[in-house]
Each structure stands twice: as structure tokens, then as C-alpha cells.
CSV table of C-alpha atoms in Angstrom, one decimal:
chain,number,residue,atom,x,y,z
A,1,LEU,CA,41.7,-29.0,34.3
A,2,PRO,CA,38.5,-29.6,36.0
A,3,LEU,CA,37.7,-32.2,38.7
A,4,LEU,CA,35.7,-35.3,38.1
A,5,PRO,CA,34.2,-37.1,40.8
A,6,PRO,CA,35.0,-40.4,42.3
A,7,LYS,CA,33.0,-43.2,40.3
A,8,ARG,CA,33.1,-45.5,43.7
A,9,VAL,CA,33.9,-44.8,47.4
A,10,ALA,CA,36.0,-47.1,49.7
A,11,ILE,CA,37.1,-47.6,53.3
A,12,ASN,CA,40.3,-49.3,54.2
A,13,GLY,CA,40.7,-50.4,50.5
A,14,ASN,CA,37.2,-52.2,50.6
A,15,HIS,CA,34.3,-50.3,48.2
A,16,ILE,CA,31.3,-49.9,49.3
A,17,ALA,CA,28.2,-49.8,47.5
A,18,ALA,CA,26.6,-46.4,46.1
A,19,ASP,CA,23.5,-45.3,47.5
A,20,GLN,CA,21.2,-42.5,46.1
A,21,THR,CA,23.1,-39.8,48.2
A,22,PHE,CA,26.5,-40.9,46.0
A,23,ILE,CA,25.0,-41.0,43.0
A,24,GLU,CA,23.8,-37.8,43.4
A,25,LYS,CA,26.5,-36.5,44.9
A,26,ARG,CA,28.4,-38.1,41.2
A,27,ARG,CA,25.6,-36.5,39.3
A,28,ARG,CA,26.4,-32.6,40.3
A,29,GLY,CA,29.8,-33.2,40.6
A,30,LEU,CA,30.1,-34.5,36.5
A,31,ALA,CA,27.4,-31.3,35.7
A,32,ARG,CA,30.3,-29.1,37.0
A,33,PHE,CA,32.7,-31.3,35.6
A,34,CYS,CA,31.2,-30.5,32.0
A,35,ASN,CA,30.4,-27.2,32.5
A,36,ALA,CA,33.9,-26.4,33.5
A,37,LEU,CA,35.0,-27.9,30.3
A,38,VAL,CA,32.7,-26.1,28.6
A,39,ARG,CA,33.8,-22.8,29.5
A,40,HIS,CA,37.1,-23.0,29.1
A,41,PRO,CA,38.6,-21.6,26.2
A,42,VAL,CA,41.1,-23.8,25.2
A,43,LEU,CA,39.4,-26.8,26.7
A,44,ARG,CA,36.7,-27.0,25.2
A,45,GLU,CA,37.8,-26.6,21.8
A,46,GLU,CA,39.6,-29.9,22.1
A,47,GLN,CA,38.4,-32.7,20.1
A,48,LEU,CA,38.3,-35.2,22.8
A,49,VAL,CA,36.2,-32.6,24.3
A,50,VAL,CA,33.7,-31.9,21.8
A,51,MET,CA,33.6,-35.6,21.2
A,52,PHE,CA,32.9,-36.4,24.5
A,53,LEU,CA,29.6,-33.8,24.6
A,54,THR,CA,28.3,-34.4,20.9
A,55,VAL,CA,29.1,-37.7,19.6
A,56,PRO,CA,25.7,-39.5,20.7
A,57,THR,CA,27.1,-43.2,20.9
A,58,GLU,CA,29.5,-44.6,23.7
A,59,LEU,CA,32.9,-42.6,23.9
A,60,ALA,CA,34.9,-46.1,24.4
A,61,VAL,CA,33.2,-47.4,21.2
A,62,TRP,CA,34.6,-44.2,19.6
A,63,ARG,CA,37.7,-44.0,20.7
A,64,LYS,CA,38.7,-48.1,19.3
A,65,GLN,CA,38.5,-46.8,16.1
A,66,ALA,CA,39.7,-42.8,16.6
A,67,THR,CA,43.1,-41.6,16.1
A,68,ILE,CA,43.8,-39.4,19.5
A,69,SER,CA,47.2,-37.2,19.7
A,70,VAL,CA,48.5,-37.6,22.9
A,71,GLN,CA,51.7,-35.6,21.7
A,72,GLU,CA,52.3,-32.5,23.8
A,73,GLU,CA,51.1,-29.8,22.3
A,74,PHE,CA,54.4,-27.5,22.6
A,75,VAL,CA,56.5,-29.8,20.3
A,76,GLY,CA,57.3,-28.5,17.1
A,77,LYS,CA,55.8,-25.2,17.6
A,78,GLN,CA,57.8,-22.3,16.8
A,79,LEU,CA,58.3,-19.2,19.6
A,80,PRO,CA,56.7,-15.9,18.5
A,81,PRO,CA,59.6,-13.4,18.1
A,82,ASN,CA,58.5,-10.6,20.7
A,83,LEU,CA,56.3,-13.7,22.9
A,84,GLU,CA,59.3,-14.1,25.7
A,85,ASP,CA,59.8,-10.5,26.3
A,86,SER,CA,55.7,-9.8,26.4
A,87,LEU,CA,56.0,-11.7,29.5
A,88,PRO,CA,56.7,-9.7,32.6
A,89,GLN,CA,60.0,-10.0,34.5
A,90,ASN,CA,58.1,-10.5,38.0
A,91,LEU,CA,55.9,-13.4,36.5
A,92,GLN,CA,57.4,-16.3,38.9
A,93,ASP,CA,57.2,-14.0,41.5
A,94,THR,CA,53.6,-13.6,40.3
A,95,PHE,CA,53.0,-17.4,40.3
A,96,ASP,CA,54.6,-17.7,43.9
A,97,THR,CA,52.0,-15.6,45.2
A,98,VAL,CA,49.1,-17.1,43.5
A,99,ARG,CA,50.1,-20.6,44.2
A,100,SER,CA,50.7,-20.0,47.8
A,101,GLY,CA,47.0,-17.9,47.6
A,102,VAL,CA,45.4,-20.8,46.0
A,103,ARG,CA,46.6,-23.4,48.6
A,104,ARG,CA,45.6,-21.8,51.7
A,105,SER,CA,42.3,-20.5,49.9
A,106,ALA,CA,41.5,-24.1,48.6
A,107,ASP,CA,42.0,-25.6,52.0
A,108,LEU,CA,39.4,-23.0,53.4
A,109,TYR,CA,37.0,-23.8,50.8
A,110,ILE,CA,37.1,-27.7,51.0
A,111,ASN,CA,36.3,-26.8,54.9
A,112,LEU,CA,33.4,-24.4,53.6
A,113,CYS,CA,31.8,-27.4,51.5
A,114,ASN,CA,32.4,-29.9,54.9
A,115,LEU,CA,30.3,-27.2,57.1
A,116,THR,CA,27.8,-26.7,54.8
A,117,GLU,CA,26.7,-29.7,54.1
A,118,ARG,CA,26.4,-30.8,57.7
A,119,LEU,CA,24.5,-27.7,58.3
A,120,CYS,CA,22.3,-28.7,55.6
A,121,LYS,CA,22.0,-31.7,57.3
A,122,ARG,CA,21.2,-29.9,60.4
A,123,LYS,CA,18.4,-28.2,58.7
A,124,GLU,CA,17.1,-31.6,58.1
A,125,ALA,CA,16.6,-32.7,61.5
A,126,ILE,CA,15.8,-29.8,62.8
A,127,ALA,CA,13.0,-29.7,60.7
A,128,GLY,CA,12.4,-33.5,61.1
A,129,GLU,CA,12.3,-32.1,65.0
A,130,TYR,CA,9.5,-29.5,64.1
A,131,GLY,CA,7.4,-32.3,62.5
A,132,ARG,CA,7.7,-34.1,65.6
A,133,PHE,CA,6.5,-30.9,67.3
A,134,LYS,CA,3.8,-30.8,65.4
A,135,MET,CA,2.4,-34.1,65.7
A,136,ASN,CA,2.6,-34.2,69.9
A,137,LEU,CA,0.7,-30.6,69.4
A,138,GLN,CA,-1.9,-32.2,67.5
A,139,SER,CA,-2.5,-35.3,70.0
A,140,ILE,CA,-2.9,-33.5,73.5
A,141,THR,CA,-5.9,-31.8,71.6
A,142,GLU,CA,-7.1,-35.1,71.8
A,143,THR,CA,-6.4,-35.3,75.6
A,144,SER,CA,-7.6,-32.1,76.5
A,145,ALA,CA,-11.4,-32.9,76.9
A,146,ASP,CA,-10.1,-35.4,79.5
A,147,THR,CA,-7.7,-33.7,81.0
A,148,TYR,CA,-9.7,-30.4,82.3
A,149,ALA,CA,-12.9,-32.6,82.0
A,150,ILE,CA,-14.1,-30.6,85.0
A,151,ASP,CA,-14.7,-28.0,83.0
A,152,THR,CA,-14.5,-28.2,79.6
A,153,ASN,CA,-16.3,-25.0,78.6
A,154,ASP,CA,-13.1,-22.9,77.3
A,155,VAL,CA,-12.1,-26.7,76.1
A,156,PRO,CA,-12.7,-25.9,72.2
A,157,LEU,CA,-10.9,-22.5,72.2
A,158,LEU,CA,-7.9,-24.3,74.1
A,159,ASN,CA,-8.1,-26.5,71.4
A,160,GLU,CA,-8.2,-24.0,68.3
A,161,GLY,CA,-5.4,-21.9,69.7
A,162,ILE,CA,-3.1,-25.5,70.0
A,163,ASN,CA,-3.9,-25.9,66.4
A,164,GLY,CA,-2.6,-22.9,65.5
A,165,THR,CA,0.5,-24.0,66.9
A,166,ALA,CA,0.5,-27.0,65.2
A,167,LYS,CA,-0.4,-25.4,61.7
A,168,HIS,CA,2.4,-22.6,62.0
A,169,VAL,CA,4.9,-25.1,63.4
A,170,GLY,CA,4.1,-27.4,60.3
A,171,THR,CA,4.7,-24.8,57.6
A,172,SER,CA,7.9,-23.6,59.5
A,173,GLN,CA,8.8,-27.3,59.0
A,174,ASN,CA,8.2,-26.9,55.5
A,175,LEU,CA,9.9,-23.6,55.5
A,176,LEU,CA,13.3,-25.2,57.1
A,177,ASP,CA,12.8,-28.2,54.6
A,178,ASP,CA,12.8,-25.9,51.7
A,179,GLU,CA,15.9,-24.1,53.1
A,180,SER,CA,18.0,-26.9,53.5
A,181,ARG,CA,17.4,-27.6,50.4
A,182,ALA,CA,18.6,-24.5,48.9
A,183,TRP,CA,21.7,-24.4,51.0
A,184,ASP,CA,22.3,-27.5,48.8
A,185,GLU,CA,21.3,-26.8,45.6
A,186,GLY,CA,22.7,-22.8,45.7
A,187,LEU,CA,24.9,-21.9,48.4
A,188,LEU,CA,26.8,-25.6,48.0
A,189,GLU,CA,26.9,-25.9,45.1
A,190,ASP,CA,28.5,-23.0,44.7
A,191,LEU,CA,31.2,-23.6,47.2
A,192,LYS,CA,31.6,-26.8,45.3
A,193,TYR,CA,32.2,-24.6,42.2
A,194,MET,CA,35.3,-22.3,43.9
A,195,ARG,CA,37.0,-25.4,45.5
A,196,ASP,CA,37.1,-27.3,43.0
A,197,ALA,CA,38.2,-24.4,40.4
A,198,LEU,CA,41.0,-23.5,43.8
A,199,VAL,CA,41.9,-27.3,43.8
A,200,SER,CA,42.3,-26.9,39.9
A,201,MET,CA,44.7,-24.6,39.6
A,202,ARG,CA,46.7,-25.9,43.3
A,203,ASP,CA,47.0,-29.5,40.5
A,204,MET,CA,48.3,-27.0,38.2
A,205,PHE,CA,51.2,-25.7,39.7
A,206,ASP,CA,52.1,-29.0,41.1
A,207,ARG,CA,51.8,-30.5,37.9
A,208,ARG,CA,54.2,-27.8,36.2
A,209,ASP,CA,56.5,-28.4,39.0
A,210,ARG,CA,56.9,-31.9,38.0
A,211,TYR,CA,56.8,-31.7,33.7
A,212,ALA,CA,58.4,-28.2,33.2
A,213,LYS,CA,61.6,-29.3,34.4
A,214,ASP,CA,64.6,-29.1,31.5
A,215,ASN,CA,68.1,-30.4,31.5
A,216,ILE,CA,69.6,-26.8,29.3
A,217,PRO,CA,72.4,-26.8,31.9
A,218,GLN,CA,74.0,-30.2,31.7
A,219,LEU,CA,72.9,-30.0,27.9
A,220,GLU,CA,75.6,-26.3,28.1
A,221,LYS,CA,78.2,-27.9,29.8
A,222,ARG,CA,78.2,-31.1,27.5
A,223,ILE,CA,78.5,-28.8,24.0
A,224,GLN,CA,81.4,-26.7,25.7
A,225,THR,CA,82.9,-30.0,26.8
A,226,ASN,CA,82.2,-31.3,23.5
A,227,GLU,CA,83.3,-28.1,21.8
A,228,GLN,CA,86.6,-28.5,23.5
A,229,LYS,CA,87.0,-32.2,22.3
A,230,LEU,CA,86.3,-31.0,18.7
A,231,GLN,CA,89.3,-28.5,19.0
A,232,GLY,CA,91.3,-31.1,20.2
A,233,ILE,CA,90.6,-33.1,17.0
A,234,LYS,CA,91.1,-30.3,14.7
A,235,ALA,CA,94.3,-29.4,16.3
A,236,LYS,CA,95.4,-33.1,14.7
A,237,GLY,CA,94.3,-32.4,11.6
A,238,ASP,CA,95.1,-35.2,9.3
A,239,THR,CA,96.1,-37.9,12.1
A,240,ALA,CA,92.4,-37.5,13.8
A,241,LYS,CA,90.3,-40.4,13.3
A,242,PRO,CA,88.1,-40.2,9.8
A,243,GLY,CA,84.5,-38.9,11.1
A,244,GLU,CA,85.4,-38.4,14.6
A,245,ALA,CA,85.2,-34.3,13.9
A,246,GLU,CA,81.2,-34.6,12.0
A,247,LYS,CA,80.4,-36.9,15.5
A,248,PHE,CA,80.8,-34.1,17.7
A,249,GLU,CA,79.7,-31.7,15.2
A,250,ASN,CA,76.5,-33.3,15.1
A,251,ALA,CA,76.1,-33.7,18.4
A,252,ILE,CA,76.9,-29.7,19.5
A,253,VAL,CA,74.1,-29.1,16.9
A,254,ASN,CA,71.7,-31.8,18.4
A,255,ASP,CA,72.1,-30.6,21.8
A,256,LYS,CA,72.0,-26.7,20.6
A,257,GLN,CA,68.6,-27.5,19.2
A,258,SER,CA,67.4,-29.2,21.9
A,259,ILE,CA,68.1,-26.2,24.0
A,260,VAL,CA,66.1,-24.1,21.9
A,261,ALA,CA,63.2,-26.5,22.0
A,262,GLN,CA,63.5,-26.8,25.5
A,263,HIS,CA,63.9,-22.8,26.0
A,264,ALA,CA,60.8,-22.3,23.9
A,265,ARG,CA,58.5,-25.4,25.9
A,266,GLY,CA,59.2,-22.9,28.9
A,267,VAL,CA,58.2,-20.0,27.6
A,268,PHE,CA,55.4,-21.1,26.1
A,269,ILE,CA,54.5,-23.3,29.6
A,270,LYS,CA,54.7,-19.4,31.4
A,271,GLU,CA,52.6,-18.4,29.2
A,272,CYS,CA,50.2,-20.4,29.7
A,273,VAL,CA,49.8,-20.4,33.2
A,274,ARG,CA,49.7,-16.7,33.1
A,275,ASP,CA,46.4,-17.5,30.9
A,276,GLU,CA,45.4,-19.9,33.6
A,277,ILE,CA,46.0,-17.2,36.2
A,278,HIS,CA,43.5,-14.7,34.3
A,279,TYR,CA,41.2,-17.0,33.6
A,280,PHE,CA,41.2,-18.1,36.9
A,281,ASN,CA,41.2,-14.1,38.2
A,282,ALA,CA,36.9,-13.9,37.4
A,283,THR,CA,36.4,-16.5,39.7
A,284,GLN,CA,36.4,-13.3,42.5
A,285,TYR,CA,32.9,-12.2,40.7
A,286,HIS,CA,31.6,-15.7,41.0
A,287,VAL,CA,32.2,-15.7,44.8
A,288,SER,CA,30.7,-11.9,44.9
A,289,ARG,CA,27.6,-13.4,43.2
A,290,LEU,CA,27.8,-16.1,45.6
A,291,HIS,CA,27.2,-14.3,48.8
A,292,GLN,CA,25.3,-11.9,47.5
A,293,ASP,CA,22.4,-14.9,46.4
A,294,TRP,CA,22.9,-16.1,49.6
A,295,ALA,CA,22.1,-13.1,51.2
A,296,GLN,CA,19.1,-12.2,49.5
A,297,GLU,CA,18.1,-16.0,50.2
A,298,ARG,CA,18.7,-15.6,54.2
A,299,VAL,CA,16.4,-12.7,53.8
A,300,LYS,CA,13.5,-14.9,51.7
A,301,TYR,CA,13.3,-16.9,54.4
A,302,ALA,CA,13.6,-15.1,57.5
A,303,GLU,CA,10.9,-12.6,56.3
A,304,LEU,CA,8.9,-16.0,55.4
A,305,GLN,CA,9.4,-17.7,58.9
A,306,ALA,CA,8.4,-14.1,60.4
A,307,ASP,CA,5.2,-14.0,58.9
A,308,ASN,CA,4.5,-17.6,59.7
A,309,PHE,CA,4.9,-16.8,63.5
A,310,ARG,CA,3.2,-13.2,63.4
A,311,GLY,CA,0.3,-15.5,61.8
A,312,LEU,CA,0.7,-17.1,65.0
A,313,VAL,CA,0.7,-14.4,67.2
A,314,ASP,CA,-2.8,-13.7,65.7
A,315,ALA,CA,-4.0,-17.9,65.9
A,316,VAL,CA,-3.2,-18.0,69.8
A,317,GLU,CA,-4.7,-14.8,70.6
A,318,SER,CA,-8.2,-15.4,71.2
A,319,MET,CA,-7.3,-18.2,73.8
A,320,PRO,CA,-8.2,-18.5,77.1
A,321,LEU,CA,-6.5,-17.2,80.0
A,322,GLY,CA,-8.8,-17.2,82.7
A,323,ASP,CA,-9.1,-13.7,83.7
């Protein structure tokens, strides 16, 4: 199941007001959630998902007049004859291995998201410092004539070079701002996509632990006990209480049916988890694209910055050196 972003943020149990930054993060989180639903081969066919994405009215209004089944999908479902045999014998080992990798990877991607957010803010801060650097350079040109009043012949060329530096520093500031936004909208969102996918898989394995349990061993013991009691009742012949044998026979039949149903449910759950792992496996290609896009973007901004500062070299070439 894809992750829903939080509606509110609380500190020490007290909800804080949502600012524009939080609203934008939630908007992006909802976009990732909806995209994950639409991409998923099973969830996108669910009635509630289809209604959520297509009904023009408020979902709460639609739910009041709609009948939504919350029955588990495996209830009453017959086990296909070849399904259990088609599952690999080492499937549980695969589950354990994938789960271990997912847990470690989820923690690492959570860290990467936090680091990238901090790097984005640092780039913004550096861009702001470049802006202040530019303003100070421009202010220096206003003082040059007074500072070098004893001989102002070279002041025009001096100021021209300083203004050139200020101009190129300003260009560098704009590039840093653009690069920071590119990190925020590109790399960070790609990392969050991976983080969400990994956390969703981690949660799926946790849900399996909680809900895939059965009481088949207890039922088998109870069947064995009831069969022994039934044999004792039948041995009594006509002296047995009326209906007592039927009671144990019905209990045995019901328990056996429950074992069959629970066993089938366990097989369906294994199949479901296997299919989810196969679907999740494609995220490795998202990782490849993430790194390729990020590398190309780094080259782009490095070249733009290099071109900008090569222009600065030309701009300061004619500054006076007093030779």
C-alpha cells in the first residue's frame, strides 16, 4: 500500500499550524500516493480507488450512498489445483532475504531524503550569500572615486571590472537558485519515491506477520481429540446420548473445512507477497534513471557555472594593474 502524507504535524502532542512549505510537501506526497495507486496493477482496479480518482463529487458524499465491501478478498476463494506447486520451495527464504534488504534500504533512503533536503537548503543559503556578495561589490563602486581621490584616472576601469564581477556573481546566484529547485523537484522527489516504495514493502511484511496467522495446529489437535471421542461414543452403541455423535461429526467437518480454508488463505497470501516483490523489483530501474538524471544535471550546472566564470575572466581582463 502506498504511503499517505500526514495531514498535520504535532510537536509534543500539540498540532502546529500548516505553513506553505508543509502544504507543498503534502501536495507532493499526495501526488506520489495517487501515482502509486494508478501504477499498481491490482490497486488501480479497486472500486474505491476508481471512485476516488473519477467521481467529481466529494468522496465523503459518495461513500454515504455507496456499499463498500470490507470482506477479505480470499474469503470463499477456491485454491487453484496447481497454484501451491507453482510456488518455489525456497519462497520463505526469499521473503526473509528481501525483507532484510528492504528494512536496511528503507533506513538508508530515509537518511538520503533528510540529507538532500538539508543540501537544498544549503544551496539556497549559498545563493543568498552570493546575492549579498554582489550587493557589496556594487556598493564598492560607489566609494571608489572617493577612496582613490588622489588619482582617479583608473577608477572607471576599476569600477567596470568590479561591476563585471558583481554581474557574474549574480548570474552564479541565479544558477544556484535554479539548481536548488532542480534538486528539490527532481532528486529529492525521486529519492522520496524510493523511500515510499521501500517503507510500503517493509509495512507489507509487518502486516503479513500480524494478519497471516492461522490456528491450523490447534484445529488438528482438536480434530484428533474429537475423533477419539467419536470412536468412544460409537463404541457405546445404543447407550450413547442421542445426537452426541452428530455433534462431534459436525465439529470435525467444520474444523477440517476451516483448515482447508486457512491453508488456501496462506497460499494466496504467499502468492500475493511474491507478486508484490516481483512488482517492487522494477524500482531498481527507477534507481538507475535517478542516478543518470542527477549526473546529467550536475554536468549541466557545472558547465553553466564554468561558462559564467570564464566570462568573468574576460570581464576583469582590462582592470588596471598599475604596471
